[in-house]
Tab-separated table of C-alpha atoms in Angstrom:
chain	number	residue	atom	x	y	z
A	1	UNK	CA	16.422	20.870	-5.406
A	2	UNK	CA	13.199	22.299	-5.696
A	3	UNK	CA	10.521	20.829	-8.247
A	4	UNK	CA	7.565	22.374	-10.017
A	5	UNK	CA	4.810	21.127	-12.397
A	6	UNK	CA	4.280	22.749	-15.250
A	7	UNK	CA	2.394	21.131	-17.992
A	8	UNK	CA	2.800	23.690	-20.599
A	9	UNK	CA	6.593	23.555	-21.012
A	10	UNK	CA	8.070	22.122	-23.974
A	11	UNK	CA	11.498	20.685	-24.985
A	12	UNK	CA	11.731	23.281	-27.300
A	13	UNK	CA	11.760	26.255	-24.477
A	14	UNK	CA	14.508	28.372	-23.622
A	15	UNK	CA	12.827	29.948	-21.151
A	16	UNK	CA	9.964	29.466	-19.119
A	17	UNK	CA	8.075	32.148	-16.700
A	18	UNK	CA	6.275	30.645	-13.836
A	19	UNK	CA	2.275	31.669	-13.513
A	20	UNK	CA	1.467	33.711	-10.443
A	21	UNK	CA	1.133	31.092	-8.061
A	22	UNK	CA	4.802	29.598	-8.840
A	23	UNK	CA	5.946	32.698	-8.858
A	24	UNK	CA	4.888	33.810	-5.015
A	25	UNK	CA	5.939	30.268	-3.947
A	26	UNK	CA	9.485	30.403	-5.473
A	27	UNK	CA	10.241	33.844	-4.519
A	28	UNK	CA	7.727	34.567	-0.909
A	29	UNK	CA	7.556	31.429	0.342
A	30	UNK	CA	11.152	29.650	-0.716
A	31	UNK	CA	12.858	32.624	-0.885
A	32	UNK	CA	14.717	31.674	-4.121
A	33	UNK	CA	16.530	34.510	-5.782
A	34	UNK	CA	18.290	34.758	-9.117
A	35	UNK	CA	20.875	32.410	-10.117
A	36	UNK	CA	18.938	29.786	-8.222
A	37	UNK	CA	18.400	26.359	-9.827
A	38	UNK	CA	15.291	24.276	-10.101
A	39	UNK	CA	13.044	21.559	-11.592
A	40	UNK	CA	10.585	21.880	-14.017
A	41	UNK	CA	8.055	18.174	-14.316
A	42	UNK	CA	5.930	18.590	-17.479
A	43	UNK	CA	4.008	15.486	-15.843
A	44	UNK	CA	4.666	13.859	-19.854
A	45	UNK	CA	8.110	12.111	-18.734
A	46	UNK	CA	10.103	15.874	-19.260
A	47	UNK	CA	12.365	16.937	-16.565
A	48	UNK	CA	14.248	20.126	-17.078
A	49	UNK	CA	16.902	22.007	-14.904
A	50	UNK	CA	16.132	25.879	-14.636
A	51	UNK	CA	17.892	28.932	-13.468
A	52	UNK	CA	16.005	32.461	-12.061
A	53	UNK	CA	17.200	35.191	-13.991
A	54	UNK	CA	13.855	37.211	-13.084
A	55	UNK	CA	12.394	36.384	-8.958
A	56	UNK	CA	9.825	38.470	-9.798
A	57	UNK	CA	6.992	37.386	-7.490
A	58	UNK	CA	4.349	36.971	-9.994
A	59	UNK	CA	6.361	35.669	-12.939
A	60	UNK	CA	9.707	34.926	-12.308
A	61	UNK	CA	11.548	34.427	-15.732
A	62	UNK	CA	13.481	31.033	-16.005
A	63	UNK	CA	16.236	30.112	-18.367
A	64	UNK	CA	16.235	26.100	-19.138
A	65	UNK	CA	20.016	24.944	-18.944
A	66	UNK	CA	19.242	21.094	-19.404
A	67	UNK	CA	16.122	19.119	-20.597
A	68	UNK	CA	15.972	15.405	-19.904
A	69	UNK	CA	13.103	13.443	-21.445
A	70	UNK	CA	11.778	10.102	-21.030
A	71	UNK	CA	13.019	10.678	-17.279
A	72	UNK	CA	13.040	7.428	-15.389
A	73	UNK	CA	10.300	5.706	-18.144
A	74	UNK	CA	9.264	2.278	-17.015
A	75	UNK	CA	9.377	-0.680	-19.491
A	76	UNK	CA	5.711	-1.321	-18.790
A	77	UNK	CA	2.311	0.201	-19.204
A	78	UNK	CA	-0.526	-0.702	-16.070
A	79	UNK	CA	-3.732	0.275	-16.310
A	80	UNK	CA	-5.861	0.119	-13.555
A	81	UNK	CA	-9.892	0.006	-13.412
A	82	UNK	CA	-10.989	0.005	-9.856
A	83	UNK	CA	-13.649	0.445	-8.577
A	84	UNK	CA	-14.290	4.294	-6.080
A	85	UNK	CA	-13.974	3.149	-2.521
A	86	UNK	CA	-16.693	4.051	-0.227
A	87	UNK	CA	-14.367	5.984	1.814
A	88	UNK	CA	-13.044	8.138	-0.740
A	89	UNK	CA	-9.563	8.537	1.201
A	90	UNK	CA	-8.901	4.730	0.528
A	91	UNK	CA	-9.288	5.485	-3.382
A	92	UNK	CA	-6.721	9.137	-2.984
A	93	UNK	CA	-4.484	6.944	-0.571
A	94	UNK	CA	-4.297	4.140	-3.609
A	95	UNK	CA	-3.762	6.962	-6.196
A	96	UNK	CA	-0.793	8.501	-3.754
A	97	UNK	CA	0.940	4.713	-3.368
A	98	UNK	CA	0.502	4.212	-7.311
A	99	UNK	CA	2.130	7.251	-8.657
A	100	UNK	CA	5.060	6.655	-6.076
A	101	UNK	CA	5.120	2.828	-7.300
A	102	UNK	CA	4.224	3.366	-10.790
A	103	UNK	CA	0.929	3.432	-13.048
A	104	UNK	CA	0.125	4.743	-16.381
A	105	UNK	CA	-3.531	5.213	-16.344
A	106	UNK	CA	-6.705	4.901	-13.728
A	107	UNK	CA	-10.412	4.333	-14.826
A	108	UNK	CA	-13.016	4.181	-12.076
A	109	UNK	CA	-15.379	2.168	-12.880
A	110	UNK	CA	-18.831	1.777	-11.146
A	111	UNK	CA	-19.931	-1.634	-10.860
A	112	UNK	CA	-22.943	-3.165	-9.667
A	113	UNK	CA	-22.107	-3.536	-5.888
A	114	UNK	CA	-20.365	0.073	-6.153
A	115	UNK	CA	-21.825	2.225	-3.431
A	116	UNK	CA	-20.152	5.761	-4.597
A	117	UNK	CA	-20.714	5.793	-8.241
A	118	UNK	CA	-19.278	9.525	-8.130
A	119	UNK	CA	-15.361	10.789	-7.937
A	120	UNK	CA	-14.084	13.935	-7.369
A	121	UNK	CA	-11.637	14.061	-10.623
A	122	UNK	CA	-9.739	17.446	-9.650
A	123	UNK	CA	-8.937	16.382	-6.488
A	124	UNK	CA	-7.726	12.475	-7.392
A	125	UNK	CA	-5.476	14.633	-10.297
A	126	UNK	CA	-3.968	17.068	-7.144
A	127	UNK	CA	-3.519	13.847	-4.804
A	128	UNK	CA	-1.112	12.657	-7.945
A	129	UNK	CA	0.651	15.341	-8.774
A	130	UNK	CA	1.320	16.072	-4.845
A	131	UNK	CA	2.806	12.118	-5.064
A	132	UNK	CA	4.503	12.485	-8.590
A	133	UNK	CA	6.334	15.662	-6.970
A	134	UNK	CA	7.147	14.219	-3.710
A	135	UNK	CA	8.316	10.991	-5.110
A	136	UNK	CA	10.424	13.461	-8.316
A	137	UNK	CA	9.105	11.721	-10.938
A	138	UNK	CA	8.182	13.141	-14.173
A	139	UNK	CA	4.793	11.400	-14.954
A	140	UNK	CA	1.581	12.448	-14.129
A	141	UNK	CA	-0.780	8.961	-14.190
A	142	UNK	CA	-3.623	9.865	-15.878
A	143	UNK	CA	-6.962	9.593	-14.143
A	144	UNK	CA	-10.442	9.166	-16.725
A	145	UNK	CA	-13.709	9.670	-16.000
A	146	UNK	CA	-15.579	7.154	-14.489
A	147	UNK	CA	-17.096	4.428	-16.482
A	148	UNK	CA	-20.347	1.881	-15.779
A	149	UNK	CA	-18.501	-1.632	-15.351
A	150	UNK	CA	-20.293	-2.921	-18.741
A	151	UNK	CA	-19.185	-0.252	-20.866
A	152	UNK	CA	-16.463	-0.289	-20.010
A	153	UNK	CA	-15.387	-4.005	-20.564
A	154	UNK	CA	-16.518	-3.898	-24.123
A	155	UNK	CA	-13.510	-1.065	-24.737
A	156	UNK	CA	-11.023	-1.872	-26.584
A	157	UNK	CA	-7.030	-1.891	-24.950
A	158	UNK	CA	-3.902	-3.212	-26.865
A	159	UNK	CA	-2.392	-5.469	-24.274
A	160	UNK	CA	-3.789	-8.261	-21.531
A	161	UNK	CA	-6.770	-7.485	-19.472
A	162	UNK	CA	-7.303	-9.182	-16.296
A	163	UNK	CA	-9.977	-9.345	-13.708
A	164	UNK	CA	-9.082	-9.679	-9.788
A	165	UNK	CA	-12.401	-11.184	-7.630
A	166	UNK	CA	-13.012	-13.407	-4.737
A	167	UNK	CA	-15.611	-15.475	-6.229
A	168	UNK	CA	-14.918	-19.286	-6.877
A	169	UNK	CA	-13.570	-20.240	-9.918
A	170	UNK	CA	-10.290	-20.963	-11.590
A	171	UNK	CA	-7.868	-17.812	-11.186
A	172	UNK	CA	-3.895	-17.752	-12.272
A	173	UNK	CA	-1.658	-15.403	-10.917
A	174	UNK	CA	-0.100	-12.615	-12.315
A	175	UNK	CA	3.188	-13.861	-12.545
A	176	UNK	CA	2.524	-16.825	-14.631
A	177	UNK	CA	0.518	-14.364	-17.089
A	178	UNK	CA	2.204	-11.040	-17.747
A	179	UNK	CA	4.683	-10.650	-20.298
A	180	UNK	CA	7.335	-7.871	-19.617
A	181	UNK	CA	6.769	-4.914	-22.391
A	182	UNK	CA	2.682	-5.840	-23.421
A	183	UNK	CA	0.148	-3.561	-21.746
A	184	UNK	CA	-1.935	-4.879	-19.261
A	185	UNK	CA	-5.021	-3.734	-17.542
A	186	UNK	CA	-6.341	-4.774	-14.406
A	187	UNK	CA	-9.605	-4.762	-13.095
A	188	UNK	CA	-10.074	-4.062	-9.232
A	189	UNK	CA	-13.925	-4.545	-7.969
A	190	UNK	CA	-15.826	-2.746	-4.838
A	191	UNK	CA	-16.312	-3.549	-1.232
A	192	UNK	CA	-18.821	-5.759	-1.943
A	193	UNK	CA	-16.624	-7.614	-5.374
A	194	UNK	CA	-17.800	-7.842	-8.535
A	195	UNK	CA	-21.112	-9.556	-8.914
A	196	UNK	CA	-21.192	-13.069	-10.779
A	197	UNK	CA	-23.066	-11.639	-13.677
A	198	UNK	CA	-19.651	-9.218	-13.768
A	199	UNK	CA	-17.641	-11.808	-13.847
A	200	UNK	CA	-18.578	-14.057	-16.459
A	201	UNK	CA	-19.546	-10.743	-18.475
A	202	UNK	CA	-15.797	-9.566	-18.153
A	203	UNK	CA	-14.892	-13.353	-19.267
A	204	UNK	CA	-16.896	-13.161	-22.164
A	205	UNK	CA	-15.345	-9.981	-23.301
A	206	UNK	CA	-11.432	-12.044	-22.786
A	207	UNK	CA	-10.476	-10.709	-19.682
A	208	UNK	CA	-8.471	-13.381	-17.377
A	209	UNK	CA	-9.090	-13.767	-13.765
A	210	UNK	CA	-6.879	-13.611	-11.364
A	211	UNK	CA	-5.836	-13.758	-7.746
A	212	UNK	CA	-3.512	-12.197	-5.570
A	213	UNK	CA	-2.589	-15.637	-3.416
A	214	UNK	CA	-4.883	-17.232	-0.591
A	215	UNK	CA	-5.561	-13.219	1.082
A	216	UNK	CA	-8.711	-11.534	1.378
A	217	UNK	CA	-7.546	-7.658	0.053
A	218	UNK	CA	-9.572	-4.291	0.644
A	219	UNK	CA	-10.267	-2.911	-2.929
A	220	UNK	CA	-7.192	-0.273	-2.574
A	221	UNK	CA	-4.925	-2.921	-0.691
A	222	UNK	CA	-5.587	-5.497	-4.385
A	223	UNK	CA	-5.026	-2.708	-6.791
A	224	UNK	CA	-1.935	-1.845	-5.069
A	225	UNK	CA	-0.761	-5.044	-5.161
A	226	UNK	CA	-1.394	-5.135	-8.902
A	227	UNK	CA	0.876	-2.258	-8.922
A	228	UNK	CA	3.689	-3.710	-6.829
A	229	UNK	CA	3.750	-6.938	-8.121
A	230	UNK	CA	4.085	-5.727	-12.021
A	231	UNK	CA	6.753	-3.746	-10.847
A	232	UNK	CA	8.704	-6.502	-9.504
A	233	UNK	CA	7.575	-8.903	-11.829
A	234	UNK	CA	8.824	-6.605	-14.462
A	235	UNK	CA	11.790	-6.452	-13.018
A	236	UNK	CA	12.433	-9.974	-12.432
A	237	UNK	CA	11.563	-9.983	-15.880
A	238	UNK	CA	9.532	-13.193	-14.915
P	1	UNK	CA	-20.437	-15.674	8.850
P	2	UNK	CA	-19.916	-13.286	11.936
P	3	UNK	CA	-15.981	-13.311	13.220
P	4	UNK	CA	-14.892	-12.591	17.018
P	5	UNK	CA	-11.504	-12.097	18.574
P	6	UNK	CA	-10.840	-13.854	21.206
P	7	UNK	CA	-7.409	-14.249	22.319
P	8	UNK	CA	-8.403	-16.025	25.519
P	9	UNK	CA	-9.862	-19.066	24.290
P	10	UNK	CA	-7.712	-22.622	24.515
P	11	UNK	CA	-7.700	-25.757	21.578
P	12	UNK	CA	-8.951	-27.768	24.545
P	13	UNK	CA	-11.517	-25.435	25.112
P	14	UNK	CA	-15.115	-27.183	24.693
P	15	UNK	CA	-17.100	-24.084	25.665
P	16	UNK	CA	-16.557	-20.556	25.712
P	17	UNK	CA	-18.349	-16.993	27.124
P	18	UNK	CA	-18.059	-14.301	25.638
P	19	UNK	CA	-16.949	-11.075	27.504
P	20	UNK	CA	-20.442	-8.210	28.429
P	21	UNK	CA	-18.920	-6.425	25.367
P	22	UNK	CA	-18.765	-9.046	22.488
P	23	UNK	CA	-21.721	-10.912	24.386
P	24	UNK	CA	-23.453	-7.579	23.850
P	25	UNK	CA	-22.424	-6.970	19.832
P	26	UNK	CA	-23.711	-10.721	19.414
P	27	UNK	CA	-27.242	-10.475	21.063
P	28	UNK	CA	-27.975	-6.983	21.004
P	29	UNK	CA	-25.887	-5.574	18.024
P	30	UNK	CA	-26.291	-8.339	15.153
P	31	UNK	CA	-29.202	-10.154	17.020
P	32	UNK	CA	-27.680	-13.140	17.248
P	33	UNK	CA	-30.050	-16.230	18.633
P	34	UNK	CA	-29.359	-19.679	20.345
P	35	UNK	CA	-28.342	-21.941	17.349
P	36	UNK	CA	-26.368	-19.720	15.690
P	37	UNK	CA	-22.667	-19.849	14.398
P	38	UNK	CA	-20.130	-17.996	14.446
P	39	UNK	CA	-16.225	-18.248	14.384
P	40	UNK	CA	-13.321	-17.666	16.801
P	41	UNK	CA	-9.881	-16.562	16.100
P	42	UNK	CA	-7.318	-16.504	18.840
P	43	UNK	CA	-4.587	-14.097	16.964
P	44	UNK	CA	-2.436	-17.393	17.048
P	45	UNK	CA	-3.433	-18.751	14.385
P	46	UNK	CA	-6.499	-20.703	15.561
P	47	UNK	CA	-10.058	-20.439	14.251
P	48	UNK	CA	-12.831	-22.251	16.095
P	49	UNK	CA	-15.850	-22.312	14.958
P	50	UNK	CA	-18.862	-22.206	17.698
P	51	UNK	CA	-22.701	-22.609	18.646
P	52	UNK	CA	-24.702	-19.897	20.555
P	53	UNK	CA	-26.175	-22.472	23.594
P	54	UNK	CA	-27.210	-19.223	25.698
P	55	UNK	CA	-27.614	-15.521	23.965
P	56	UNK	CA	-27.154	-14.085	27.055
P	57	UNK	CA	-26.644	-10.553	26.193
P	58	UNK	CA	-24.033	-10.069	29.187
P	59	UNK	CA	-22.217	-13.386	28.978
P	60	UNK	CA	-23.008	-15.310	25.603
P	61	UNK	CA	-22.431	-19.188	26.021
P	62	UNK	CA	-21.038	-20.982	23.124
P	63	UNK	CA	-20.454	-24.287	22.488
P	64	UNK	CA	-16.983	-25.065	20.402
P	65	UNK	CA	-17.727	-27.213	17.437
P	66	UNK	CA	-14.789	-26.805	15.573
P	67	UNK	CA	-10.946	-25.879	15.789
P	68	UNK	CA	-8.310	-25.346	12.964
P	69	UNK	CA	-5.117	-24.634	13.669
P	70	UNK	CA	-2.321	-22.768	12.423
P	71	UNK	CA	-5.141	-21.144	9.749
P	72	UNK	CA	-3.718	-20.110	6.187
P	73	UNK	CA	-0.819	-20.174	7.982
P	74	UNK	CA	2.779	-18.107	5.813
P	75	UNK	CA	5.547	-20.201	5.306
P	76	UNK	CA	7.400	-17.328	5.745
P	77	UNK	CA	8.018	-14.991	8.936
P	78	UNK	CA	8.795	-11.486	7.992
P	79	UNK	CA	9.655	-8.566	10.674
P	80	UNK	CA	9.271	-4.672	9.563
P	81	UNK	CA	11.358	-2.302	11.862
P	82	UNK	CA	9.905	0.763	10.670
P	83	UNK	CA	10.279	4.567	11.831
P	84	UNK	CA	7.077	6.114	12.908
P	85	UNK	CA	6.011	8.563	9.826
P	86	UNK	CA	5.852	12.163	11.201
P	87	UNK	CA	1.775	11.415	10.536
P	88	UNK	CA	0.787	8.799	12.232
P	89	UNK	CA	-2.117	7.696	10.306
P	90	UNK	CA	0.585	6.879	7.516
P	91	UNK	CA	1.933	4.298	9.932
P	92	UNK	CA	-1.457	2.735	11.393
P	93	UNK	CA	-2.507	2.959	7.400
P	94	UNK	CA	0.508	0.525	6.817
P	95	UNK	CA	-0.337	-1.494	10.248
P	96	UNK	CA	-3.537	-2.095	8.321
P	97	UNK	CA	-2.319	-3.023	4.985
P	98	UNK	CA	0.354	-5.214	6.238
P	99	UNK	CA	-1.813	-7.198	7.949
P	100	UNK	CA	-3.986	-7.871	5.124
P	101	UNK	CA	-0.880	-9.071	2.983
P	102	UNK	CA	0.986	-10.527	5.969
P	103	UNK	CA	3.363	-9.763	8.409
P	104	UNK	CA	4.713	-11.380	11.666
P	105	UNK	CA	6.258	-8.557	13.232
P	106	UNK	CA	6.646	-5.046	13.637
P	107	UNK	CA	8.817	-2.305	15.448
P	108	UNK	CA	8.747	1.057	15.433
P	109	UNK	CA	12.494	2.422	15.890
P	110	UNK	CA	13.740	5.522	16.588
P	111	UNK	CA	15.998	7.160	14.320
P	112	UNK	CA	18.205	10.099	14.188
P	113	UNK	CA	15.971	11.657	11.373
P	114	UNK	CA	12.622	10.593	13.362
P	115	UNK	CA	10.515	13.760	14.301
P	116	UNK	CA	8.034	11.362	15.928
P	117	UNK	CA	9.223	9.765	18.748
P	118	UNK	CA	6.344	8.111	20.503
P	119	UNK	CA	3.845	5.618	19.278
P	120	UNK	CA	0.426	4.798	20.828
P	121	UNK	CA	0.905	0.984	20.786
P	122	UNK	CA	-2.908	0.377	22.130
P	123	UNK	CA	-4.274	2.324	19.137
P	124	UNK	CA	-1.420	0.710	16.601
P	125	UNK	CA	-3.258	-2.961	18.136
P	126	UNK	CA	-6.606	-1.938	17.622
P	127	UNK	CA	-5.689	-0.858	14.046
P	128	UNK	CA	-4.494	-4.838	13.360
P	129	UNK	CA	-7.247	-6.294	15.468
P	130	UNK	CA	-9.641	-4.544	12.631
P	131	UNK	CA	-7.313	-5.308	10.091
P	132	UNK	CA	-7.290	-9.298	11.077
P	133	UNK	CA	-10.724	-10.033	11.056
P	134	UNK	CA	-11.693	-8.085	8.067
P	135	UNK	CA	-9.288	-9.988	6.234
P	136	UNK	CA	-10.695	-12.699	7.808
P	137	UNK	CA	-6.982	-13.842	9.124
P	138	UNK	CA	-6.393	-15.592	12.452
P	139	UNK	CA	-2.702	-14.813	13.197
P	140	UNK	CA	-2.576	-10.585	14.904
P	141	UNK	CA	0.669	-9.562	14.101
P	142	UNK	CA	2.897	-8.537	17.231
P	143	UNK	CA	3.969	-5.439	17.632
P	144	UNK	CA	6.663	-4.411	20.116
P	145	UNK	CA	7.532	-1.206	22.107
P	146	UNK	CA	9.653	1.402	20.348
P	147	UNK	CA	13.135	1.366	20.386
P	148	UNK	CA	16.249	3.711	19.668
P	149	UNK	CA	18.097	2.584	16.227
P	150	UNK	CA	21.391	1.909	17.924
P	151	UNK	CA	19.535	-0.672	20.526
P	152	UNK	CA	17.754	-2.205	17.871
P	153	UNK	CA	20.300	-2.857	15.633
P	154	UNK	CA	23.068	-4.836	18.186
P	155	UNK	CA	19.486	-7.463	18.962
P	156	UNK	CA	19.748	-11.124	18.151
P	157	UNK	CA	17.474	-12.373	15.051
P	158	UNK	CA	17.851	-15.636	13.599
P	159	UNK	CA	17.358	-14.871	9.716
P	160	UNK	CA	18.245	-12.353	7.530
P	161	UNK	CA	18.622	-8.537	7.936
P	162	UNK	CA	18.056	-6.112	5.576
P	163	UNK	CA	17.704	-2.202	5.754
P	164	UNK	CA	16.048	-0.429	2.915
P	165	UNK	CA	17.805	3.348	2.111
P	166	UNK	CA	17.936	5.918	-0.290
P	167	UNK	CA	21.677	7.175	0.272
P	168	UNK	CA	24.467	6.251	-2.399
P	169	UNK	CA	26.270	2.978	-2.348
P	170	UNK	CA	25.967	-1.028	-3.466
P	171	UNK	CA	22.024	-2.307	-2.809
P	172	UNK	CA	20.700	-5.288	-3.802
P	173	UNK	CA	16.686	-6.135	-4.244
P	174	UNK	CA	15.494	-8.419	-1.969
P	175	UNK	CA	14.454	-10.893	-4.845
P	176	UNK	CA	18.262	-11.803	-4.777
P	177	UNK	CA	18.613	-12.137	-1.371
P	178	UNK	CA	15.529	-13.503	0.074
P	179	UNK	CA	15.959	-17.634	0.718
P	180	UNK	CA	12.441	-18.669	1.474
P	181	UNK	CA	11.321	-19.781	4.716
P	182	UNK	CA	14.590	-17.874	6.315
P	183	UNK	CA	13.173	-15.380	8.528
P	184	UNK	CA	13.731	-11.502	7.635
P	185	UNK	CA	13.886	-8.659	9.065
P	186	UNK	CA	13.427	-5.368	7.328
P	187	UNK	CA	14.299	-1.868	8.848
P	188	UNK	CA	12.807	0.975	6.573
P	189	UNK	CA	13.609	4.716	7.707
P	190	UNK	CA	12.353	7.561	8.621
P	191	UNK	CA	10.769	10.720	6.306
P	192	UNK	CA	15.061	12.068	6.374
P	193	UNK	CA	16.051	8.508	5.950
P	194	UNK	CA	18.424	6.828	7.990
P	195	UNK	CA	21.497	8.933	8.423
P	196	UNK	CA	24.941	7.804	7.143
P	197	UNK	CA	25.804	7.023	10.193
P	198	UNK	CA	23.412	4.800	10.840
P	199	UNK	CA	23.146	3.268	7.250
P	200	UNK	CA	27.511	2.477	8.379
P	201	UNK	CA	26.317	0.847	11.816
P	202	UNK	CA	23.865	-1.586	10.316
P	203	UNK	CA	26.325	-2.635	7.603
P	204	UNK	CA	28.462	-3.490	10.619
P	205	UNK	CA	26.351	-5.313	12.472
P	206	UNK	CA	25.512	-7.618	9.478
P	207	UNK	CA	22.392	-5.786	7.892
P	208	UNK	CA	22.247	-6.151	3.870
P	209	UNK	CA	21.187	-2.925	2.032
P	210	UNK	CA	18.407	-3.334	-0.743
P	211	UNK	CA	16.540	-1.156	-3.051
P	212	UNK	CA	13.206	-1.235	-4.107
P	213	UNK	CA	14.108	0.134	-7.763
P	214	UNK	CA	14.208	3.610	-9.150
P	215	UNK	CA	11.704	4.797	-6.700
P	216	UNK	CA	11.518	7.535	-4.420
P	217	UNK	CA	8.767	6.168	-1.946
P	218	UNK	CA	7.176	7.347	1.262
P	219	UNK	CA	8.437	5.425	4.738
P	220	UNK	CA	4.740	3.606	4.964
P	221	UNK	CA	4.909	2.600	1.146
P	222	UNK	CA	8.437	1.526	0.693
P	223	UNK	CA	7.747	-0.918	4.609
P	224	UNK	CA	4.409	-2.177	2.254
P	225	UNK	CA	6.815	-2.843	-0.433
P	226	UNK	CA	8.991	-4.913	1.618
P	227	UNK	CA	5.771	-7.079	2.850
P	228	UNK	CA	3.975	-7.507	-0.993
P	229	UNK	CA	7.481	-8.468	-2.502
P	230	UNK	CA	8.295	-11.153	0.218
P	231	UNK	CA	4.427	-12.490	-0.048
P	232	UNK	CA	4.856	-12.826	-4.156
P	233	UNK	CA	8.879	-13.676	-4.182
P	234	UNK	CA	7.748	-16.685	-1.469
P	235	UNK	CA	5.078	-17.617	-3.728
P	236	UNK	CA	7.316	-17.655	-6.272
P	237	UNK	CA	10.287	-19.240	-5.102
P	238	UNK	CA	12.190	-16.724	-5.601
């Protein structure tokens, strides 16, 4: 069945008219007439089940028959800090494989061996919703502006913050760390890692480092494996 | 330090030229000069490393001053039969990220859902050749010709067989499956996933079905699943 976003729907809503551009790709391009079902993602865990009672090509009037919320929540909240790639398509392809996999938030951060210290927020948000829709789930991750590497360590998060580098140095994995249902955050570093001044600053400030086994992990490659491993891990309930 | 592959060279080998090309990226490229190191990987798991006797920028001599052996060698061998993604970047992407997490084996099968037929197994190579030494591995995972479901399905392999689908019906996850150091082999489908009848074939030739969990993922992300939850569940002990 087809799916749209639309953030301004509520659970309240009877009826919902789609804006222009929803409109002309319902009725032009899928050809959907009234009486036709579809989705509705509010990208805030709403799913809701919609009938055309008006194609009209530039608002076609909805009626909502069924409103599920909380669709598909997972027991677990990731954050992930990572630093932009230098090839920005590594950074949209990690922001694609997360939303199929499963984050809750994403904070670039620009570190001191970061060679793009910019990111294109409007297009990370349209690589995520094109993943959220294509993998029918009902959150939208949400992506923050970027943040220098010390500022952002001093912030404050309710949960476990961890730091993934290469450097020497004792590391634990994930597994023997995370605790199903507390927050965590994860912090991914650039091409180049994090620098040693990084790490013991992140230290200082109680984040734990980890490792991801004995495998030397593009930037994108690590924070997806952050993502995949709390998932199972989670579910394992290790 | 600077890393070559060069899947010609022998453990018995106590010197060793390198071809006009690499002989050219050592002298000319990254000025390299008489005296200095650099290391060897064979794609079988050896990593030598070696002494620049002659910079020759045609044929480089090098003396061989050390070899290891089955390097950060798996204790696990883990074969992906995966469909090739309508896009083929998706599948070289995964080529690349599966051979930074590790895999032994890979091949692309044709299903009844495929729209891509045809794989460029020279570029695929090249793709895990980059992958290899940026991850600074020694082992290049093999990849094999493409081959029709039906054929692929009635071959021999000693370990277990899973295939990963979306369709209705019992799946387990692979954490309650996997025994480690049994080989596995993994088929993941194409964009239309595997069709019922084929999902009914594999079941009768012995192959398990598994999930990955509430998730609707891509072909290239669900086959990078399979490879990141083997990795942790081995490390585990799962």
């Amino acid at each position: 069945m087809q799916l749209f976003y639309t953030p301004d729907i509520l659970p309240q809503h009877k009826a919902f008219i789609l804006n222009e551009e929803e409109s002309k790709h319902a009725v032009r391009v899928l050809r959907m007439e009234k009486g036709h079902q579809l989705y509705l993602i509010d990208g805030r865990g709403g799913r809701y089940i919609a009938v055309i009672t008006d194609a009209h090509p530039k608002r076609t009037v909805l009626e909502i028959v069924d409103v599920h919320l909380d669709h598909e929540k997972r027991s677990y909240y990731l954050h992930v800090a990572i630093a932009p790639t230098k090839n920005s398509d590594r950074l949209e392809w990690f922001l694609e494989k997360a939303t199929e996999v499963g984050i809750d938030e994403i904070t670039p951060i620009i570190c001191e061996h970061s060679e793009r210290k910019e990111v294109k927020l409007e297009r990370l948000n349209k690589v995520m919703v094109a993943a959220m829709k294509q993998s029918l789930k009902a959150y939208l991750p949400k992506i923050n502006h970027s943040v220098k590497f010390d500022d952002f360590i001093r912030r404050k998060f309710e949960g476990k913050r961890f730091i993934a580098h290469c450097a020497e140095g004792d590391k634990s994995y994930l597994s023997t760390l995370l605790q199903p249902s507390v927050p965590l955050l994860v912090m991914i570093g650039p091409e180049g890692d994090f620098s040693k001044g990084e790490i013991d600053a992140a230290q200082a400030q109680g984040f734990i480092p980890i490792t991801f086994g004995n495998v030397r992990l593009r930037t994108e490659t690590a924070a997806l494996m952050a993502c995949i491993e709390t998932n199972l891990l989670n579910r394992l309930g290790v």
